[in-house]
XYZ file of C-alpha atoms in Angstrom:
522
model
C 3.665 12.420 -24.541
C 7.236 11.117 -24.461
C 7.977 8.104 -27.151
C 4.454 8.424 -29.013
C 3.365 8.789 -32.553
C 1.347 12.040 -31.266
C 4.315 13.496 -29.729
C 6.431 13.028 -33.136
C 3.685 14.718 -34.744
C 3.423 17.605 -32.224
C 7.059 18.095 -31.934
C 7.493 18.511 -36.095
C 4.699 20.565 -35.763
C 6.383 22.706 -32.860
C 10.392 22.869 -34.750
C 8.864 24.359 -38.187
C 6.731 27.380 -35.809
C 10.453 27.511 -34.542
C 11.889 27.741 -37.303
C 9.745 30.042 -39.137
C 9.541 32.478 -36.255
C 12.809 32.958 -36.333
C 13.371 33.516 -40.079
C 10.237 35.983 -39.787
C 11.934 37.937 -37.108
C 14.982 37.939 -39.325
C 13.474 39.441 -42.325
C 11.510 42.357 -40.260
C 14.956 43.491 -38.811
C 16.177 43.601 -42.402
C 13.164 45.632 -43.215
C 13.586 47.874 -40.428
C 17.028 48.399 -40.807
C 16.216 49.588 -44.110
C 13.604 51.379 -43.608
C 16.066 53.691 -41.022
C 18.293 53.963 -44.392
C 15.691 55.613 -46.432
C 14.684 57.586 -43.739
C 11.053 56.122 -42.719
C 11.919 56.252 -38.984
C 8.281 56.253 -37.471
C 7.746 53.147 -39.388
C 10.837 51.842 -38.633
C 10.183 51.687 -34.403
C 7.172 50.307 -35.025
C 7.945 47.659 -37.307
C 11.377 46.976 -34.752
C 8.956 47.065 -31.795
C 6.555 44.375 -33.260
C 9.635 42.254 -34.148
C 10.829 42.410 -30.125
C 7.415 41.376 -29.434
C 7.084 38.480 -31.295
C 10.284 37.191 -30.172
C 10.046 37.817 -26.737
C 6.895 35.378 -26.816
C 9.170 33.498 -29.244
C 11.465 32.502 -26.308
C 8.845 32.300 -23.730
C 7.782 29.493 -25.740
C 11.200 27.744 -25.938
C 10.439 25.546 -22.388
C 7.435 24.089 -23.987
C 9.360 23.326 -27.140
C 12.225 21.624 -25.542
C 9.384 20.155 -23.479
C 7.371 18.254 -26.361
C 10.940 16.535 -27.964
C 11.042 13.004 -27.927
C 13.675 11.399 -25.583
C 16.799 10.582 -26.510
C 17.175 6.981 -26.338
C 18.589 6.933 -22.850
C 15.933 9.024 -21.343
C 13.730 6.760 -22.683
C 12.383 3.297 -21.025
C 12.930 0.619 -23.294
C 9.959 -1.514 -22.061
C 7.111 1.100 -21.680
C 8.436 3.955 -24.074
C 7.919 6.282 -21.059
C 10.275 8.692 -19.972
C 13.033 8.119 -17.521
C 12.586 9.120 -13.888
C 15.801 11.269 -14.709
C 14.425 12.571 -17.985
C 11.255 13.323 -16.209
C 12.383 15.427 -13.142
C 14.441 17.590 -15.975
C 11.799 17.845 -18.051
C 9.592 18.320 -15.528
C 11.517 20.889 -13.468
C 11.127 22.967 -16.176
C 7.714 22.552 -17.309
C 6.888 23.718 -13.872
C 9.356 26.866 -13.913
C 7.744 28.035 -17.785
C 3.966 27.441 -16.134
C 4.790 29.600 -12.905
C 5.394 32.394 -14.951
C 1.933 32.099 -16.473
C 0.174 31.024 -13.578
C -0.226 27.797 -14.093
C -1.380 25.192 -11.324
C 0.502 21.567 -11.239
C -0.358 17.685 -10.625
C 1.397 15.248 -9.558
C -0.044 11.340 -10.174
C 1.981 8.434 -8.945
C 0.751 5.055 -9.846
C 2.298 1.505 -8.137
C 1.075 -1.430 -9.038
C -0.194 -3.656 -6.423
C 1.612 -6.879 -5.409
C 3.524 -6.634 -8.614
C 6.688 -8.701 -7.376
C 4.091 -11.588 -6.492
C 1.998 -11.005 -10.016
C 5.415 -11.844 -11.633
C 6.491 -14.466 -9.232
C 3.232 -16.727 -10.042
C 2.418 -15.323 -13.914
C 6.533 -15.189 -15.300
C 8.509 -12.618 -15.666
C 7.401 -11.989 -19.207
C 3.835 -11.741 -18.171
C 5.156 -9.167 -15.662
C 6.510 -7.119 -18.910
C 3.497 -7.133 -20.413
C 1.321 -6.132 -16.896
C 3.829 -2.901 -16.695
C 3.301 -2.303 -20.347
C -0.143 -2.423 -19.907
C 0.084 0.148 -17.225
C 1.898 2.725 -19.353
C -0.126 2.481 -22.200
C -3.110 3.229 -20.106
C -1.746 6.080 -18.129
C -0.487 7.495 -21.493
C -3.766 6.763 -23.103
C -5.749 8.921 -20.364
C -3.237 11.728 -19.474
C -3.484 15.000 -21.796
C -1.464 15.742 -24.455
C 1.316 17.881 -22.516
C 1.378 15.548 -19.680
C 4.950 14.242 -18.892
C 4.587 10.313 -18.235
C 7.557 8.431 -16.787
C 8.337 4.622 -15.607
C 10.428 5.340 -12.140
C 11.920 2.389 -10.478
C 10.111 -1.256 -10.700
C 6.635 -0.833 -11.180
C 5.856 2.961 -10.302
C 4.894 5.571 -12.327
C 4.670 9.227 -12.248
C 2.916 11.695 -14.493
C 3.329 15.533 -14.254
C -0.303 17.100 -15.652
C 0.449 21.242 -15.640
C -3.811 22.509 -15.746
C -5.516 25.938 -15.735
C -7.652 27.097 -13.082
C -10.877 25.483 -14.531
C -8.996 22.275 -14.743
C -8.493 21.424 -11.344
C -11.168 19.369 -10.464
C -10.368 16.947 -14.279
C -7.193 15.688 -12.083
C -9.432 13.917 -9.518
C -11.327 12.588 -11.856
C -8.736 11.279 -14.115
C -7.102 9.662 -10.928
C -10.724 7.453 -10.391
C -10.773 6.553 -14.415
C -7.489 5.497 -13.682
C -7.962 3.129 -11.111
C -11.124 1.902 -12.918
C -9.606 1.397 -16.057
C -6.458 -0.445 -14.279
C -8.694 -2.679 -12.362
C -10.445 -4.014 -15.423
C -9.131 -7.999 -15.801
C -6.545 -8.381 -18.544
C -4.951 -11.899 -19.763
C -1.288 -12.741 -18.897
C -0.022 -16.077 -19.156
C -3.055 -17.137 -20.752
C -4.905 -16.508 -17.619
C -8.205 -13.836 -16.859
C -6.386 -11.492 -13.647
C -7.981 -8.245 -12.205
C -5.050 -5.991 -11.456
C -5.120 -3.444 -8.926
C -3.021 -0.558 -8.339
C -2.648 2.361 -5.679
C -2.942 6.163 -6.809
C -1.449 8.819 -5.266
C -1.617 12.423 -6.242
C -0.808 16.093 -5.177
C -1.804 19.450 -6.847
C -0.445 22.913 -6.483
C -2.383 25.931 -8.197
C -0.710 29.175 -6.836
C -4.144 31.489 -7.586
C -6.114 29.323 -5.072
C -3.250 28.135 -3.302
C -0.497 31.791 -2.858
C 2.398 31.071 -1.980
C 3.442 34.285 -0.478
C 7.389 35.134 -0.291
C 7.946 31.699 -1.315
C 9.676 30.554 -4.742
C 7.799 28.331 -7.033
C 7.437 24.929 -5.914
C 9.382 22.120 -7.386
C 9.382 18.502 -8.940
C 11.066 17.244 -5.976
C 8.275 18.725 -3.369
C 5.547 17.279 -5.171
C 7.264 14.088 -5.414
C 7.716 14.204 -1.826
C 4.426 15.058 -0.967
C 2.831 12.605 -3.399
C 5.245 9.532 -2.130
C 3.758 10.515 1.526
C -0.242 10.130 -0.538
C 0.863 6.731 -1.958
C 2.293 5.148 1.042
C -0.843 6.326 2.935
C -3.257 5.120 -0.059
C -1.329 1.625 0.271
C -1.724 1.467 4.181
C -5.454 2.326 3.764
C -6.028 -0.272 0.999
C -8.844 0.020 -0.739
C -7.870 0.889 -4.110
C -9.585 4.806 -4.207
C -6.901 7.183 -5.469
C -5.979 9.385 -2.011
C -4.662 13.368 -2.581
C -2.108 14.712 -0.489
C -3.093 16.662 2.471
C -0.936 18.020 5.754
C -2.085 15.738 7.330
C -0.180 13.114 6.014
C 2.835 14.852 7.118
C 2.215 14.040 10.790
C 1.519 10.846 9.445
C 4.865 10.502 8.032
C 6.398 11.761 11.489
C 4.835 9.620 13.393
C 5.979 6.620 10.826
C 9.663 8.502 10.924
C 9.321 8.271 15.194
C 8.255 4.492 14.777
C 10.710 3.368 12.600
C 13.571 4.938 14.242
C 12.616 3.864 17.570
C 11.795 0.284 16.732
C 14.797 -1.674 17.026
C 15.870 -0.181 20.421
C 12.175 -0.635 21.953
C 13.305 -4.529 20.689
C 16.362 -4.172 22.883
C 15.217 -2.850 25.716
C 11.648 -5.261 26.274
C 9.231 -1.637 25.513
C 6.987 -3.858 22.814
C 4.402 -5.682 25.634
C 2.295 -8.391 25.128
C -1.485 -8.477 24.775
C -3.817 -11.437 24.929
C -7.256 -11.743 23.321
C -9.042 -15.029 24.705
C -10.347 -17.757 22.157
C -12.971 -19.127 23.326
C -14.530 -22.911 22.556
C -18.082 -22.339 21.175
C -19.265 -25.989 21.838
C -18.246 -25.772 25.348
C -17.583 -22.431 26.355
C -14.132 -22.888 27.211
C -11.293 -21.197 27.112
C -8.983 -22.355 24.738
C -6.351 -20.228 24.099
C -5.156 -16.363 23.638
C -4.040 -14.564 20.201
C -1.062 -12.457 21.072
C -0.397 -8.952 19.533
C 1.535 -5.978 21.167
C 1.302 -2.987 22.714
C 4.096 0.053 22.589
C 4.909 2.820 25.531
C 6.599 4.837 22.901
C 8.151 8.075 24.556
C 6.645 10.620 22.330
C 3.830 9.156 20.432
C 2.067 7.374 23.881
C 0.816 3.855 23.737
C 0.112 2.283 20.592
C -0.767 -0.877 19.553
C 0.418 -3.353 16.831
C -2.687 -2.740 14.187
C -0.410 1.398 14.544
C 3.491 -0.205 14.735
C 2.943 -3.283 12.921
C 2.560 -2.585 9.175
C 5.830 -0.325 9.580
C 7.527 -2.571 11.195
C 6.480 -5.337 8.013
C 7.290 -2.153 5.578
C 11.037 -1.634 6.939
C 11.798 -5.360 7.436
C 11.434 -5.996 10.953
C 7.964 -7.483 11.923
C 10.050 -10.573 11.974
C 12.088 -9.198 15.143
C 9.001 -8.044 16.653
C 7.073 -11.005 15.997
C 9.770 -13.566 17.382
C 10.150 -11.147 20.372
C 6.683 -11.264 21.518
C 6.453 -15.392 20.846
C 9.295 -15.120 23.296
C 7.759 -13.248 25.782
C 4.544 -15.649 25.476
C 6.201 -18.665 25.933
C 8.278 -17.843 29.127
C 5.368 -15.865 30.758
C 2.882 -19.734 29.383
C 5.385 -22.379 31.294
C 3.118 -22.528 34.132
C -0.624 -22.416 32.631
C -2.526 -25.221 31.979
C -1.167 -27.720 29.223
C -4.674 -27.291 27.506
C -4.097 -23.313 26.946
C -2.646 -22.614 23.269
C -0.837 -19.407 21.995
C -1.799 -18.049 18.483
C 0.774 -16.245 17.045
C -0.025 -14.048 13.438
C 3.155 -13.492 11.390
C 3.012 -11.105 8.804
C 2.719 -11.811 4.980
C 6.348 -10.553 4.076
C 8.094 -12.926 6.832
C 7.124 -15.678 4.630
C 9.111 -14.815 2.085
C 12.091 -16.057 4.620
C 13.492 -19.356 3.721
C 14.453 -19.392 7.420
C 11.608 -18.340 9.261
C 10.881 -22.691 10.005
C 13.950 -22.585 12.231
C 13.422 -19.221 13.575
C 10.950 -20.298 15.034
C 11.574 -23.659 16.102
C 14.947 -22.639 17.787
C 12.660 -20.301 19.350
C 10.573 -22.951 20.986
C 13.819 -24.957 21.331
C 15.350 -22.312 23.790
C 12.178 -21.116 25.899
C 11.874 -25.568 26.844
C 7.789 -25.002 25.552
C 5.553 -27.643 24.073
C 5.477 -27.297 20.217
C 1.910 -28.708 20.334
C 0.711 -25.664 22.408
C 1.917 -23.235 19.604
C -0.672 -22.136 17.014
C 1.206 -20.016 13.511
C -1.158 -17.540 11.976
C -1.199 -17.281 7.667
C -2.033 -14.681 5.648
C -3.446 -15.630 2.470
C -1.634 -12.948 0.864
C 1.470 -14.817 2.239
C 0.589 -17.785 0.168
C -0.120 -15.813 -3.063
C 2.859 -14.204 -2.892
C 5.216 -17.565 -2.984
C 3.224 -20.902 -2.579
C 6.554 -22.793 -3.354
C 8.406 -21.054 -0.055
C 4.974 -21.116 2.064
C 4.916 -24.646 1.783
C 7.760 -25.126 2.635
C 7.766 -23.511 5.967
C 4.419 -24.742 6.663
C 6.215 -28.926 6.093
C 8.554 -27.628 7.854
C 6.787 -26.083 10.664
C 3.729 -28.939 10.580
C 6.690 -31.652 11.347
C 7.622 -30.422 14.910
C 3.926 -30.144 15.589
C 3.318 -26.933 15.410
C -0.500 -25.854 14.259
C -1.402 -24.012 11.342
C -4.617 -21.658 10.893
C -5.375 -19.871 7.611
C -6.011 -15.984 8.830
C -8.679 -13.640 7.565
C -10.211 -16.279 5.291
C -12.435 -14.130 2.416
C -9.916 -11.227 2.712
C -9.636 -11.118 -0.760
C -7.003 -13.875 -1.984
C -9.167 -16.661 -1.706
C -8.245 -19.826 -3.775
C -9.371 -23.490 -2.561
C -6.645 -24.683 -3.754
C -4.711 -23.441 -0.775
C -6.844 -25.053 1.359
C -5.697 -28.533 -0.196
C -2.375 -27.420 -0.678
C -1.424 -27.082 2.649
C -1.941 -28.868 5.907
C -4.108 -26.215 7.923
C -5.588 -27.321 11.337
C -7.779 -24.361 11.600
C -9.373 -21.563 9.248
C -9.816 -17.999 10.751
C -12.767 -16.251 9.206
C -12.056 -12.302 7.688
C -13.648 -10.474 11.194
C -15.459 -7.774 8.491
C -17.628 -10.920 7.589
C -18.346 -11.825 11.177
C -19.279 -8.400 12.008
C -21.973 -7.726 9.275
C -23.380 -11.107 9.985
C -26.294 -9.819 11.963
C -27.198 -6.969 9.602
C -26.408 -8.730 6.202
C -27.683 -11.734 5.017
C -24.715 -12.105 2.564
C -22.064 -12.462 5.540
C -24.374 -14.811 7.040
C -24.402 -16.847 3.714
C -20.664 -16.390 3.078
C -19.898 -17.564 7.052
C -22.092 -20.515 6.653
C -20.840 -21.691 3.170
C -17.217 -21.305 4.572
C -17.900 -23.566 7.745
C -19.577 -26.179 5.733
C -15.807 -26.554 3.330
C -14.473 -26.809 6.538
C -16.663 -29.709 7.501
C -16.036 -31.274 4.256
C -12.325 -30.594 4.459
C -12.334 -31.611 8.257
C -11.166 -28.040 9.452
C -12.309 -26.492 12.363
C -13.500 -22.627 11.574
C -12.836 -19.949 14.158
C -14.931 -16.460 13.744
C -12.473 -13.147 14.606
C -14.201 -10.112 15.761
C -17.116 -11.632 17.541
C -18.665 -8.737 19.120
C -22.331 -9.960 20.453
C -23.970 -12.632 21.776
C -26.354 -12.302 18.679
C -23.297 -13.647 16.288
C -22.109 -15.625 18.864
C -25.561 -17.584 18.876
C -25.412 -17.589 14.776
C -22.127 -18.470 14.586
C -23.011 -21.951 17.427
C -26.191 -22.962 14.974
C -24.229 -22.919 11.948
C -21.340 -25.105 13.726
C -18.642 -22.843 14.033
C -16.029 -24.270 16.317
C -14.035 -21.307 17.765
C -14.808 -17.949 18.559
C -12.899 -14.398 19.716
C -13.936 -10.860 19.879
C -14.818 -7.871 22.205
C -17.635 -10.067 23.667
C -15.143 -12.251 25.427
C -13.846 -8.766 27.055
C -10.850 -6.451 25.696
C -7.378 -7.618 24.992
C -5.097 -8.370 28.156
C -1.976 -7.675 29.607
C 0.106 -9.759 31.064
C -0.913 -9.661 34.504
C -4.742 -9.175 33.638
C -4.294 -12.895 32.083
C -2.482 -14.642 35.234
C -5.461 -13.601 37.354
C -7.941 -14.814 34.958
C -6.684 -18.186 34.587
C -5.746 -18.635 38.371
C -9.615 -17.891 38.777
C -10.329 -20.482 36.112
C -8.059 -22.689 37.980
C -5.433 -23.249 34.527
C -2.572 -22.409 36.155
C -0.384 -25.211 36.697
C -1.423 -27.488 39.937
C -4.896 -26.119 40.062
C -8.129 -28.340 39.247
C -9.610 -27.692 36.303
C -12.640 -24.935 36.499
C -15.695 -26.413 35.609
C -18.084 -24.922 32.587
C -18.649 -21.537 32.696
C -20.430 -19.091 30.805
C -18.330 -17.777 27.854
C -18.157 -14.475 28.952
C -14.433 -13.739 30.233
C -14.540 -9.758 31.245
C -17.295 -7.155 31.603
């Protein structure tokens, strides 16, 4: 491997067989020439057609030798020793073209490191170094010999693993030792943290795989193919390394479709709201509606925010989206009853937008509505990523009187100290709790534990992704104070939610409806 003591030794190793074949090959022509003087010409072809053989092997060789030389210093990364991603597509261009000729399958590994920007933004910069040194040494250590390892941009890497037929199945496996062996805590800054990072890979063996009429393939398709594995293995999130299939080409279109279309479905009003009731489970009111989207897209049909949402967050415009739809709430809310809140969830990147406060308060400013009425959604991986800048927008945010609710509490980010940090009004349980809360005692124990720190801290605790009146009864003993889900009926348009509230009498001028059972639809 590139930069290592093993590769020094290997590539010593490899310039004396060089060097010695060619000297070899040398002498026998001598010999054979001579023998042809003295007249020994039997001897002579056969001695000149051993010496074509063993150079002709000779230079089939050469790729690997050029292969196994150490990288100049500018191919080299000066932090992890690792190749260049220049170096590497060179190198590994023609480690694929020397292979093909012998039949040789190829694999492709990418490895990203979750959430590095926000590792370094809360451990330092140098604990950052040592987290991507960390990485390289362990992909190094667990990658064979001839492997090609390379640092690309930031905090990906790539390593090119050529393998024989009976190899194929070692790449998978390698892949799950590597996200076991990445996961494992490590100490930076003088601190215990349990990295995580997302594996991609793609494999090409032309004997179980022909490829016929078609040239060998190339670095650049399997880098293609495995970028299209790691953006899916990041979407899916749950740290299991995810191999490239067709499939994720279609995936990729529809992304493609999504992302160009986006900005003039903004223009033209296409993204529609939809409102999912919150319901009051001390009184069986309703309280207020969470609003999310839903797309008419002219190829791909409707789809809905959990489909447009993350892409929108991946190419920089869930803020757009986001502010449109509070728009579209607030004009479409003038007229409901002053009680009835809007719950808006912003996405964990907008938070890293010094402006976002007066986004959204010119926002409110322009559509005339009550800043009281207006509930902001956090991520807890918004917080981790920049406390400093989340609290700032939360001051900033808390002193017009807007609310605050901590989303998806449990997700995974968890730290108390959040909980103290900031002024929350509400805490939104993770919904995978509430929904394994009648089958697993653990999610009972975890939703109970979490409602009784929100006693103690005076928060309210709302349960997402209540889904029978089983949890709904659980979730009322244990004094949770808010409640939404499919039991409360599915998500609303905008029409849909004018005719339930003139029926409930919370449009502005009716009387108020009196209690009624929680059910809203169904």
């Amino acid at each position: 491997m590139p930069g290592s003591p093993q590769t020094a030794a290997n590539t010593s190793a490899s310039a004396r067989f060089f060097a010695a074949g060619v000297a070899g090959g040398t002498l026998l022509l001598a010999v054979a020439i001579l023998l042809i003087e003295l007249g020994f010409d039997l001897p002579a072809k056969i001695l000149l057609f051993v010496t074509a053989t063993a150079l002709t092997l000779l230079y089939r060789r050469l790729p690997t030798l050029r292969l196994s030389r150490s990288p100049d210093l500018d191919q080299q990364d000066p932090l992890t020793g690792l190749s260049i991603r220049r170096h590497f597509q060179i190198a590994g261009q023609a480690m694929i073209e020397a292979g093909s000729r012998r039949q040789r399958g190829f694999a492709l590994l990418l490895v990203d490191i979750d959430r590095f920007r926000a590792i370094a933004g809360s451990f330092g910069h140098e604990a950052g170094d040592t987290l991507l040194q960390h990485v390289a040494k362990t992909i190094r250590g667990e990658a064979p010999s001839e492997a090609i390892v390379a640092r690309f941009e930031g905090d990906c890497f790539g390593c090119l693993i050529p393998f024989d037929l009976r190899g194929r199945d070692r790449i998978e496996r390698l892949a799950d030792r590597l996200a076991i062996r990445l996961a494992q805590p490590i100490r930076l800054a003088d601190q215990e943290f349990s990295p995580r990072a997302t594996i991609a890979l793609t494999r090409v063996d032309p004997r179980v795989e022909p490829r016929i009429d078609q040239a060998a393939p190339t670095i650049d398709q399997l880098a293609r193919q495995a970028d299209l594995a790691l953006i899916a293995a990041k979407a899916r999130g749950d740290g299991r390394p995810l191999r490239f299939t067709p499939a994720l080409e279609e995936a990729m279109a529809e992304r493609n479709a999504i992302i160009t279309d986006l900005r003039a479905a903004l223009a033209q009003g296409d993204i529609h709201l939809r409102f999912e009731a919150q319901i009051d489970l001390g009184t069986a009111r309703l309280t207020g509606f969470e609003i999310s989207g839903h797309w008419d897209h002219p190829t791909l049909g409707r789809i809905g925010a959990d489909r447009f949402m993350p892409i929108a967050e991946a190419c920089g415009q869930s803020g757009e989206v986001s502010l449109s739809l509070m728009r579209q709430a607030m004009a479409a809310a003038r007229d409901w009853d002053p009680s009835i809140t809007l719950s808006i969830p912003l996405a964990a990147s907008q938070f890293q937008d010094a402006w976002l406060a007066q986004k959204i308060i010119k926002t409110l400013t322009e559509c005339g509505f009550p800043a009281h009425r207006l509930e902001i959604e956090i991520t807890e991986s918004a917080l981790f990523a920049n406390l400093a800048l989340a609290q700032s927008i939360v001051v900033s945010l808390k002193n017009q009187g807007i609310a605050l609710a901590l989303n998806d509490f449990g997700s995974g980010y968890s730290s108390l100290s959040h909980l103290r940090a900031l002024p929350f009004d509400r805490v939104r349980v993770d919904p995978n709790f509430i929904g394994d809360m009648a089958a697993d005692p653990d999610c009972r124990a975890i939703v109970s534990a979490i409602v009784q720190l929100g006693d103690s801290l005076h928060l309210p605790i709302a349960a997402k992704g209540v889904h029978d009146a089983e949890i709904e009864a659980r979730l009322r003993e244990i004094g949770c104070s808010h409640g939404q889900g499919s039991l409360y009926g599915p998500p609303l348009d905008l029409a849909q939610v004018r005719q339930l509230l003139a029926e409930k009498r919370l449009l502005v001028g009716a009387s108020a409806a009196p209690l009624a059972s929680p059910r809203l639809a169904g």
